[in-house]
CSV table of C-alpha atoms in Angstrom, one decimal:
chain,number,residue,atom,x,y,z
C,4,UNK,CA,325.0,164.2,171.6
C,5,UNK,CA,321.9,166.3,172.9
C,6,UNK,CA,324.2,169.0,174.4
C,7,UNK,CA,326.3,169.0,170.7
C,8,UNK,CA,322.8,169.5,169.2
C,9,UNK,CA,321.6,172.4,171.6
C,10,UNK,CA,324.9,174.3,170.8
C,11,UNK,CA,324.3,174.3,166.7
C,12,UNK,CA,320.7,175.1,167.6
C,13,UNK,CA,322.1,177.9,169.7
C,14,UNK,CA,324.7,178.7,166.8
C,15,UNK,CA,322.3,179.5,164.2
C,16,UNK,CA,320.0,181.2,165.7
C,17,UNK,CA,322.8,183.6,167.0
C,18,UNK,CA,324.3,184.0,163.7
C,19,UNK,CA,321.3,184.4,161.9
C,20,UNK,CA,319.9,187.1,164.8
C,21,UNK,CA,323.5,189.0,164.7
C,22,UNK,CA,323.5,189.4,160.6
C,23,UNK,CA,320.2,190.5,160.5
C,24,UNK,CA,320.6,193.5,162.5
C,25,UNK,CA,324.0,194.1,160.6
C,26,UNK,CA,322.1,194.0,158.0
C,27,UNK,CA,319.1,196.0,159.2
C,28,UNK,CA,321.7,198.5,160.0
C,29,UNK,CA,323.3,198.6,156.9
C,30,UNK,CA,319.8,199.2,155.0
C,31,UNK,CA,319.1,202.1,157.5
C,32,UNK,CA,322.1,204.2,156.9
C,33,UNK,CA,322.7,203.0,152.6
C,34,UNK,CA,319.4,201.9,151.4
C,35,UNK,CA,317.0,204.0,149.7
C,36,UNK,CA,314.1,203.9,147.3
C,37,UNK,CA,315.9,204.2,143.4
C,38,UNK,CA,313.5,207.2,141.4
C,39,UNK,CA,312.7,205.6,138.9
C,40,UNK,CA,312.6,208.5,136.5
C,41,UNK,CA,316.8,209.3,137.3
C,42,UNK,CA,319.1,209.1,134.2
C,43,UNK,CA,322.1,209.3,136.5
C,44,UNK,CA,321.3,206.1,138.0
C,45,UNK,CA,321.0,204.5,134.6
C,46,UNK,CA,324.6,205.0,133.6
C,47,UNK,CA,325.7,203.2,136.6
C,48,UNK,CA,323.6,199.7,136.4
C,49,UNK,CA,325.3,196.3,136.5
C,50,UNK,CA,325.2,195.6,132.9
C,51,UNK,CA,325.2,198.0,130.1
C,52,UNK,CA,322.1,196.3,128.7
C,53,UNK,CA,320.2,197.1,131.2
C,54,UNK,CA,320.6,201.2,130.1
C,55,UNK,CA,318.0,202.6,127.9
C,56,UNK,CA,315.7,199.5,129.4
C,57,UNK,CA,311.6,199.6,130.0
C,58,UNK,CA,311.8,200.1,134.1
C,59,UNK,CA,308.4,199.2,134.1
C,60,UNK,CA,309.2,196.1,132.1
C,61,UNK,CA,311.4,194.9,135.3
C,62,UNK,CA,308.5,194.4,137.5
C,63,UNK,CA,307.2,190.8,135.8
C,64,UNK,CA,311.1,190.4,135.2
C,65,UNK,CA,312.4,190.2,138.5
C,66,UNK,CA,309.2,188.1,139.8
C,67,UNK,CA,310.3,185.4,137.2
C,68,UNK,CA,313.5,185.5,138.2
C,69,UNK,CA,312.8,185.9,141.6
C,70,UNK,CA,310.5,182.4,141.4
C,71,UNK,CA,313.4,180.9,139.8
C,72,UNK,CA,315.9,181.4,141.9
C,73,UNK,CA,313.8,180.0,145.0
C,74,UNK,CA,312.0,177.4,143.5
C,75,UNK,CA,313.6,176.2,140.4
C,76,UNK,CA,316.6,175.8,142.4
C,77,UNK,CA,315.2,175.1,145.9
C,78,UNK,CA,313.5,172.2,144.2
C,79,UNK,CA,316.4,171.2,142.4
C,80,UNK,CA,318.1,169.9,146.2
C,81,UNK,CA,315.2,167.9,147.2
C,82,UNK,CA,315.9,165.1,144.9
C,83,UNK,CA,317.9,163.5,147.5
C,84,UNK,CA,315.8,161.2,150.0
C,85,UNK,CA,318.1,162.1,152.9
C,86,UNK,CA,317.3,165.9,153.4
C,87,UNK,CA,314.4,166.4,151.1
C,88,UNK,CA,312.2,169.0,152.7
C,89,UNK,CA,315.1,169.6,154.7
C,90,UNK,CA,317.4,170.8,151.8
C,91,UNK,CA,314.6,173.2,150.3
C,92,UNK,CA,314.5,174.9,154.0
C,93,UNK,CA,317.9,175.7,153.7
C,94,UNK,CA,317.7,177.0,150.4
C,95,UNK,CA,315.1,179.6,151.8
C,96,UNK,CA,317.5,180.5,154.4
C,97,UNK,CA,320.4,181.3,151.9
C,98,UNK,CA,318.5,183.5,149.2
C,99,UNK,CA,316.7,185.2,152.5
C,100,UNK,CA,320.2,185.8,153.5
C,101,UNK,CA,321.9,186.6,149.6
C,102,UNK,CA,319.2,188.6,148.7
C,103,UNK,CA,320.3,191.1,151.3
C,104,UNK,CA,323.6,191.0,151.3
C,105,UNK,CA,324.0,191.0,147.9
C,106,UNK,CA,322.0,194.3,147.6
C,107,UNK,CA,324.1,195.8,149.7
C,108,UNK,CA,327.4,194.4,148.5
C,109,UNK,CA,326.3,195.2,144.3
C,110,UNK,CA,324.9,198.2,145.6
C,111,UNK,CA,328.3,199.5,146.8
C,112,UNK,CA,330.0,198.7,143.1
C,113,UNK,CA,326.8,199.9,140.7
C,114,UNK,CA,323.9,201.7,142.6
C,115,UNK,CA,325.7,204.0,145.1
C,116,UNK,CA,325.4,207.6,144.7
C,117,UNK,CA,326.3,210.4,147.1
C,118,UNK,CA,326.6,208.0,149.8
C,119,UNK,CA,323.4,206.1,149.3
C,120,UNK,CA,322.0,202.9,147.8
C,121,UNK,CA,319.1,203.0,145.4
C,122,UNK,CA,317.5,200.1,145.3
C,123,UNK,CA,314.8,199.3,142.5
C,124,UNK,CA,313.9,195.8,140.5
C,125,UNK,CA,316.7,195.6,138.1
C,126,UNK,CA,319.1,196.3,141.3
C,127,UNK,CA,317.1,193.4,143.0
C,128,UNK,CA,317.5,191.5,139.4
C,129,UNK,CA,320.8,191.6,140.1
C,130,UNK,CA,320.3,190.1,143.7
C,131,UNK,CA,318.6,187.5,142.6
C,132,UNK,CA,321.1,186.3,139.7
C,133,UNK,CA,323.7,186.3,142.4
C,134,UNK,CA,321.0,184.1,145.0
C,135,UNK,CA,321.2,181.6,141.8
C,136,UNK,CA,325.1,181.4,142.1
C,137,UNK,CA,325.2,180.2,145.5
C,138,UNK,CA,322.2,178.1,145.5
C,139,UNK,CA,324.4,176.4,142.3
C,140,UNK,CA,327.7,176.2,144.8
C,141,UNK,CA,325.7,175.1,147.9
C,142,UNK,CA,324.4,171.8,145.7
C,143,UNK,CA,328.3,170.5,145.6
C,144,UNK,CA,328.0,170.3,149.5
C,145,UNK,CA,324.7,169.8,150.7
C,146,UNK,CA,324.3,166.8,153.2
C,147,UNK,CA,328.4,168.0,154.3
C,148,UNK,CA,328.0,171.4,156.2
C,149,UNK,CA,325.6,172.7,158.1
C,150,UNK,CA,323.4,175.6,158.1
C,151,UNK,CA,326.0,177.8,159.9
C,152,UNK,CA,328.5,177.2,157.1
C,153,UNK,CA,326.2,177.6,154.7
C,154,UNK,CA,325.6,181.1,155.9
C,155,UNK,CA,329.6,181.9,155.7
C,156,UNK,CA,329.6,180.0,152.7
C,157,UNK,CA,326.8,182.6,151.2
C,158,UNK,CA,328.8,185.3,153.0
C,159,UNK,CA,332.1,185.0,150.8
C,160,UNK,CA,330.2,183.7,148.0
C,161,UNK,CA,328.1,186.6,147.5
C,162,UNK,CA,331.3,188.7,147.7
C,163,UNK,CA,333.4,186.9,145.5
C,164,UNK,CA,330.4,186.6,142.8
C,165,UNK,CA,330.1,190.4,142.9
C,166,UNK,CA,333.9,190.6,142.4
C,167,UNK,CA,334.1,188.4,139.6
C,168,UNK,CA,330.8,189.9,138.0
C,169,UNK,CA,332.4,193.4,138.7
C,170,UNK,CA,336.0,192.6,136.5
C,171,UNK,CA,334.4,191.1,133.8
C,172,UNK,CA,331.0,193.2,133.1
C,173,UNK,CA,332.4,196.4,134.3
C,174,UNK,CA,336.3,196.3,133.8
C,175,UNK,CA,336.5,193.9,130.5
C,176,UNK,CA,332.9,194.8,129.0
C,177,UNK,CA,332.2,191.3,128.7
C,178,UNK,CA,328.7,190.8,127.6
C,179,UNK,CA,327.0,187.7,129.9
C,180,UNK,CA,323.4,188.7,130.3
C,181,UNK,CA,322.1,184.9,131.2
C,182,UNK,CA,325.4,184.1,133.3
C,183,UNK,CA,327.2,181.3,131.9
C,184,UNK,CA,330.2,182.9,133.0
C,185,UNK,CA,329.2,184.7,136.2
C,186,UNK,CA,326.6,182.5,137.4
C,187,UNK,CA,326.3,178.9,136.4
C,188,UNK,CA,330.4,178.1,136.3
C,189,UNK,CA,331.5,180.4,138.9
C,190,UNK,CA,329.1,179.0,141.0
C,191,UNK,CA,330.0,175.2,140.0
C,192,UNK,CA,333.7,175.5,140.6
C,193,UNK,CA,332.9,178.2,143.5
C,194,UNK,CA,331.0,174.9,145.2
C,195,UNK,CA,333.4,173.0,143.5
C,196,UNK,CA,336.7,173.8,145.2
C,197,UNK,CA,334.9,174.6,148.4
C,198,UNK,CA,334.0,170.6,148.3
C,199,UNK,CA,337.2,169.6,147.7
C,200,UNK,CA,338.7,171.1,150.8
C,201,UNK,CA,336.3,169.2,152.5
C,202,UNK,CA,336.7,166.2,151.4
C,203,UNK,CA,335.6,163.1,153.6
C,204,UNK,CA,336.5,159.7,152.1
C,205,UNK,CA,333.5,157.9,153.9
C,206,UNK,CA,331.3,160.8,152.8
C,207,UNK,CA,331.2,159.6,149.2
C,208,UNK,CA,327.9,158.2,148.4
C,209,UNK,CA,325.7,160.3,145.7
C,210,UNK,CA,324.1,157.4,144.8
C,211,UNK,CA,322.9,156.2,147.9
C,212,UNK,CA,321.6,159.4,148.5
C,213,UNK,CA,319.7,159.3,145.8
C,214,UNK,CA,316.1,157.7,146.1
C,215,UNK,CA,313.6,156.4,143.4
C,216,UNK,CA,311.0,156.5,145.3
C,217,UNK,CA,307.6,159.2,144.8
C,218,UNK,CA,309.1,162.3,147.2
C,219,UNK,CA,312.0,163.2,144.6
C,220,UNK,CA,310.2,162.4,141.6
C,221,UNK,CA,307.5,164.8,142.9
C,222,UNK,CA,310.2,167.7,143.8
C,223,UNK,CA,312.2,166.9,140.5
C,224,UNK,CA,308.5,166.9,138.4
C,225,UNK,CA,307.7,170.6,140.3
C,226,UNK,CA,311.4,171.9,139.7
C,227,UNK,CA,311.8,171.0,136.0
C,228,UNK,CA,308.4,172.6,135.5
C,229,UNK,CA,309.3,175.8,137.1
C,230,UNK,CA,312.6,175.7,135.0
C,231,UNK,CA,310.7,175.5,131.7
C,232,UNK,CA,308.5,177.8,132.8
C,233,UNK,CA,310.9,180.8,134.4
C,234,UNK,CA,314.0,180.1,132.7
C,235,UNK,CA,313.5,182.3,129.6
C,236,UNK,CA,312.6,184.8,131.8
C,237,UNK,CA,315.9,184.3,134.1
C,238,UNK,CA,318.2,184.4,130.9
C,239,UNK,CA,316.6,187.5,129.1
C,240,UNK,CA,316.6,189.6,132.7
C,241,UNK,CA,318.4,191.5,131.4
C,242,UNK,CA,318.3,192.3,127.5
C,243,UNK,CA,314.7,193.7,127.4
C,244,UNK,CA,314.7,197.1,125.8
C,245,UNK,CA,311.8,198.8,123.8
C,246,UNK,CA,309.8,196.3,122.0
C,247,UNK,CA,312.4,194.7,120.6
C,248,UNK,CA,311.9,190.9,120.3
C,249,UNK,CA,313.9,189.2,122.8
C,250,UNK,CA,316.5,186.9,121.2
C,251,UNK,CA,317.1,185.4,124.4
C,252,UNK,CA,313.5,184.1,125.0
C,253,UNK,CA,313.2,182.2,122.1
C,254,UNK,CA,316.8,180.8,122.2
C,255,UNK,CA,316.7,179.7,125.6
C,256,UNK,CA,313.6,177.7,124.7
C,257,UNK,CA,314.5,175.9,121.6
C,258,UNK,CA,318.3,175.1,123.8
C,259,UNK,CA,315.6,173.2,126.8
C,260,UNK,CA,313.5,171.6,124.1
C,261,UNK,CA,316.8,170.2,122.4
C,262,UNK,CA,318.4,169.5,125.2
C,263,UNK,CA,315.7,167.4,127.1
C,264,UNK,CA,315.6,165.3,123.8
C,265,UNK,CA,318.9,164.2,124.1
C,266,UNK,CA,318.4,162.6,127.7
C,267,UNK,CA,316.0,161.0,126.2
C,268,UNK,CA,317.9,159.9,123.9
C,269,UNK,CA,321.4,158.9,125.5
C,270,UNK,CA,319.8,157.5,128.7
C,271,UNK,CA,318.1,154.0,127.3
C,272,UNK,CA,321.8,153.7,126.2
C,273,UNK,CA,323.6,154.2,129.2
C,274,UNK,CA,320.8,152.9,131.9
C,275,UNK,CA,319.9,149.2,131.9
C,276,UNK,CA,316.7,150.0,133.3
C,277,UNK,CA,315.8,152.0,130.0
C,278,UNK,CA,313.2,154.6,132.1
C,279,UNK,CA,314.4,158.0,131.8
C,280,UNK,CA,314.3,159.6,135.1
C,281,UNK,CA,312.6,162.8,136.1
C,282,UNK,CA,315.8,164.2,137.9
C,283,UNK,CA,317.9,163.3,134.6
C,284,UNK,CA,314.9,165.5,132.8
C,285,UNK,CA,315.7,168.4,135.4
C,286,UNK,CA,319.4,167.8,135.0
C,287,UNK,CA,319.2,168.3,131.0
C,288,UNK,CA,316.6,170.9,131.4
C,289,UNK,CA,319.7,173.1,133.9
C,290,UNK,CA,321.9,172.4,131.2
C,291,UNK,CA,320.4,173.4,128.2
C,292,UNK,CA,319.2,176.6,129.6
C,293,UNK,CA,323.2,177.4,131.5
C,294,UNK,CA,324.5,176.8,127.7
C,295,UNK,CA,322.5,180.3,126.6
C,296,UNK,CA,323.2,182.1,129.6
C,297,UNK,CA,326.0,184.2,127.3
C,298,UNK,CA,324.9,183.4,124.0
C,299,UNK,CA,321.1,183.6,124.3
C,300,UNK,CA,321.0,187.7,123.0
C,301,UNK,CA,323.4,187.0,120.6
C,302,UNK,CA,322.7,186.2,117.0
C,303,UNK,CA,322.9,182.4,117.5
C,304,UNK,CA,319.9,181.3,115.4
C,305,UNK,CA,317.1,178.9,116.0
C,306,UNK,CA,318.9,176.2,114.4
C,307,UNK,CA,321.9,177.0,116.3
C,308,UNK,CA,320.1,177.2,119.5
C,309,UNK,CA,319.2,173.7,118.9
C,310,UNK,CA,322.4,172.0,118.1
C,311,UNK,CA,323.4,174.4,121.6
C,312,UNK,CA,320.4,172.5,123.4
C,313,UNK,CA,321.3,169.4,122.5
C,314,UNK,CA,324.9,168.9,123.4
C,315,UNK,CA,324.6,170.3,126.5
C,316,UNK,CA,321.4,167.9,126.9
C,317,UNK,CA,324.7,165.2,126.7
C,318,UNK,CA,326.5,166.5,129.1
C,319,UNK,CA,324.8,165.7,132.7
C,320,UNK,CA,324.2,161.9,132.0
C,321,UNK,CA,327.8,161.6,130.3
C,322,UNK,CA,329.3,163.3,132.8
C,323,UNK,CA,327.5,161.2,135.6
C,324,UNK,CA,328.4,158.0,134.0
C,325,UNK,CA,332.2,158.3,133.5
C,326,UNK,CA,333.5,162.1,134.3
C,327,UNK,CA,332.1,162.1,138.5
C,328,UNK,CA,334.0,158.4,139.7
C,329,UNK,CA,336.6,160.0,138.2
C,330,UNK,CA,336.3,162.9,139.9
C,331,UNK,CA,335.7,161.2,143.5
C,332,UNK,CA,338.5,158.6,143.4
C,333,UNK,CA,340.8,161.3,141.2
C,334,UNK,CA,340.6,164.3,142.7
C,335,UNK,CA,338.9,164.0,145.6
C,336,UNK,CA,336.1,166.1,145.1
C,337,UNK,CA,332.4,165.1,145.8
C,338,UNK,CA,329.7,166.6,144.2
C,339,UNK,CA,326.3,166.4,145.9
C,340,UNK,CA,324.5,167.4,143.1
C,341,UNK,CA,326.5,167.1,139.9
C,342,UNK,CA,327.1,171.0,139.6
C,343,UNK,CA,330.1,170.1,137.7
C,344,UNK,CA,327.9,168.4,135.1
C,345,UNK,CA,325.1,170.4,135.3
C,346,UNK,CA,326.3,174.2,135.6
C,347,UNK,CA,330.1,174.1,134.7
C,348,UNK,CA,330.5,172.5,131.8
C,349,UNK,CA,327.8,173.3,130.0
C,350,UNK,CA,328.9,176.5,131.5
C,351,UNK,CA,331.9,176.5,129.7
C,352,UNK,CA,330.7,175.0,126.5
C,353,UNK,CA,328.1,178.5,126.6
C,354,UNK,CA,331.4,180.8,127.1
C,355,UNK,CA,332.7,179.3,124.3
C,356,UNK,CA,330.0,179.3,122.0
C,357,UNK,CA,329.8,182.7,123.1
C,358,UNK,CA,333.0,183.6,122.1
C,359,UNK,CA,332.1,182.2,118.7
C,360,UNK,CA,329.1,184.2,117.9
C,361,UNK,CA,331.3,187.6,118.8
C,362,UNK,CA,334.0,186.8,116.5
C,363,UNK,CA,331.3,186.6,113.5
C,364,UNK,CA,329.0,189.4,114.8
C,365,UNK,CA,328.9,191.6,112.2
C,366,UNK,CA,326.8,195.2,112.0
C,367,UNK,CA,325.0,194.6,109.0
C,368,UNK,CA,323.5,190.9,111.1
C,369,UNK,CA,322.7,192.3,114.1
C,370,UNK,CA,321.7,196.1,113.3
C,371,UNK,CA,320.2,198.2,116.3
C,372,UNK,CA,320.6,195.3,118.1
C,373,UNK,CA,324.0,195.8,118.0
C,374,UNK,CA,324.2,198.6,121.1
C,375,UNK,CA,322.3,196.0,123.4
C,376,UNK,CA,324.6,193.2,122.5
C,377,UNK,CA,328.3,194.8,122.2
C,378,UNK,CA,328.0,198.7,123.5
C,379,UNK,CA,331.2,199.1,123.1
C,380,UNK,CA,331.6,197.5,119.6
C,381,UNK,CA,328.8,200.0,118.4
C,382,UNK,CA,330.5,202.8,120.1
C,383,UNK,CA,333.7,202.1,117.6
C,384,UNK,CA,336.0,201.8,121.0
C,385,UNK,CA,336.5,198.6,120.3
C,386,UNK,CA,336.5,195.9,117.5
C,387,UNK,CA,334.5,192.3,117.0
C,388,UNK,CA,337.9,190.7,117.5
C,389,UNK,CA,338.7,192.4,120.4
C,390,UNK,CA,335.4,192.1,122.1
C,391,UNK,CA,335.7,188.4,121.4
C,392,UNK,CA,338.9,188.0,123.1
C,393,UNK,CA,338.1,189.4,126.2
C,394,UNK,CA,334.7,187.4,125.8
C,395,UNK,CA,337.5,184.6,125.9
C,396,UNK,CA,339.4,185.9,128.7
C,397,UNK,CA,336.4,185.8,131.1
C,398,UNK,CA,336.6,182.2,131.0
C,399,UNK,CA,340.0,181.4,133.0
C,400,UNK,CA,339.4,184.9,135.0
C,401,UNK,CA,336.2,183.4,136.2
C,402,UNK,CA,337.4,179.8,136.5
C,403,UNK,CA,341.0,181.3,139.0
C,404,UNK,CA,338.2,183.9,140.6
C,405,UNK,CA,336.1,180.6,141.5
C,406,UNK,CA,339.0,178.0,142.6
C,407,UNK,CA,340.8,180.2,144.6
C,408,UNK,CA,337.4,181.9,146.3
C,409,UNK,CA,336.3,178.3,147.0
C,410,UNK,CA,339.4,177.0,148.4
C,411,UNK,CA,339.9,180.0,150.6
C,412,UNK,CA,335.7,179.7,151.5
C,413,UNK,CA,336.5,175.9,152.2
């Protein structure tokens, strides 16, 4: 046992030393500073919202996101008794790891020019969104692989994420500024299928795992506080352009309000022990916020963000409750961390509302905004219906991208 210890000590710290110099490599012969003053660049970003946008307005951006992405969702792992600290360690390895292969791997498909990288914060936005979507697939596994597949897990994750972000913002002109699409349910059914393949029978104990004692409460207390306190930031990324009032912001935070009512709500009802948990709080909070991830710019309406909110609020401790035995003893699939409740579905319920809101945007509703939203709508190369249908496309695009990434990661 001591030698089989030694040689995973011995297997990390090789891989990790031998992609950090690939990767120090790499940056030395791509990566260079992006001038910020360069219209070229601009026609080339990851998503057409981000042309015409405030650089300096980035800066606060990408530290919001950045704090998201490695606390809300390093946090969001430690609820488990058995790893705890452990779990949130990892977590700092992968988006050390992401971060940088991600810029290199985006920076390849939307910031290369004549033969260089320019890096800037709206490309390391764009790193950061894709950190998110493999901290998401990493909770389907956690506690079954270790760090060394984690790291090959991150290696083909990253790749696949850019892929499927590449086909449908770039090819299909999909709009998807908060990721409901590229982010939350990729990165579910990424972890998803990549859990399945490894399924252990004797493995299949979420609830044991979990503990009620004052370590997860703490971490779930810190990480739901970070969520509603970063999420608008992460969803609207994006979308900022002029002094325009971000749409995104305030739907985003009417969706968490809603949708941390409803746990309170459903959970007396479904928990004998009547005391809404702070983990169930977090899991509603993850929800509510993935549900806006594509329809947060759009014209969805406070009311509408609301109703939004509060049936993805639902779907965690629903899901938990009857949809997860079923997917254990079913289909063989064990989900660490309830991605599958948390990110895909509500996920998917975002797409689709998403889908919605194009098919009744109109110009007269959504008037300059119209450009930022749907480009290529305002550009007349393309109608409402038309944009919504590819909106719809991106959903089984993302969901085949995801299976068949996660089996062949797994």
């Amino acid at each position: 046992m001591p030698e089989h210890t030694t040689a995973s000590r011995l297997q990390l710290s090789g891989l990790c030393f031998l992609l950090q110099i690939l990767l120090i490599i790499l940056f030395a012969v791509f990566v260079r500073y992006s001038p910020e003053s360069s219209p070229s660049l601009c026609s080339q970003q990851l998503n057409c919202s981000l042309r015409k946008t405030d650089a300096g307005s980035q800066h606060p951006r990408f530290r919001d996101v950045h704090l998201q992405a490695l606390l809300g969702f390093g946090l969001l792992v430690a609820f488990l008794s058995r790893y705890g600290p452990g779990s949130v360690a990892i977590s700092i390895l992968l988006v050390a790891f992401a971060i940088q292969w991600a810029i290199l791997i985006q920076g390849f498909l939307y910031f290369f020019l004549n033969g260089k990288i320019y890096v800037g914060a709206q490309s390391m936005v764009s790193a950061d969104f894709c950190t998110a979507t493999i901290l998401i697939s990493t909770g389907a596994v956690l506690g079954r692989v270790n760090p060394v597949q984690m790291l090959l897990l991150t290696l083909l994750g990253v790749t696949l994420f850019t892929l499927n972000e590449y086909i449908l913002l770039s090819l299909m002109g999909v709009s998807d500024s908060g990721g409901s699409l590229t982010v939350h349910t990729f990165g579910a059914y990424f972890g998803l299928m990549v859990s399945r393949i490894l399924h252990q029978p004797h493995m299949d104990k979420r609830k044991q795992q979990q503990d009620t004692g004052h370590q997860p409460d703490f971490f779930a207390v810190v990480g739901t506080i970070y969520l509603w306190i970063f999420w608008p930031s992460f969803t609207s990324a994006t979308t900022v352009r002029d002094n325009a009032e971000p749409w995104a912001v305030l739907n985003t935070y009417f969706s968490l309000a809603a949708s941390t009512l409803a746990t309170f709500v459903l959970s007396p009802v479904l928990h004998e022990e009547g005391t809404v948990r702070m983990v169930q709080i977090q899991d509603a909070t993850l929800a509510g916020a993935a549900v806006m991830g594509m329809a947060g710019e759009m014209l969805v309406t406070p009311f509408g963000a609301l109703v939004a909110g509060f049936l993805a609020g639902l779907i965690p401790l629903l899901g938990f409750r009857f949809l997860t035995p079923v997917l254990c003893s079913k289909l063989k699939t064990q989900d660490t961390c309830g991605v599958h409740n948390i990110h895909g579905l509500p996920g998917i319920l975002g797409a689709l509302l998403g889908t919605l809101l194009t098919a009744l945007a109109t110009a007269d509703a959504y008037g300059g905004r119209l450009e930022l939203v749907f480009p290529l709508v305002a550009q007349g190369s393309r109608t409402v219906t038309d944009q919504a249908l590819n909106q719809l496309c991106a959903l089984p695009v993302t969901l085949l991208l995801a299976m068949l990434g996660g089996s062949l990661t797994g």
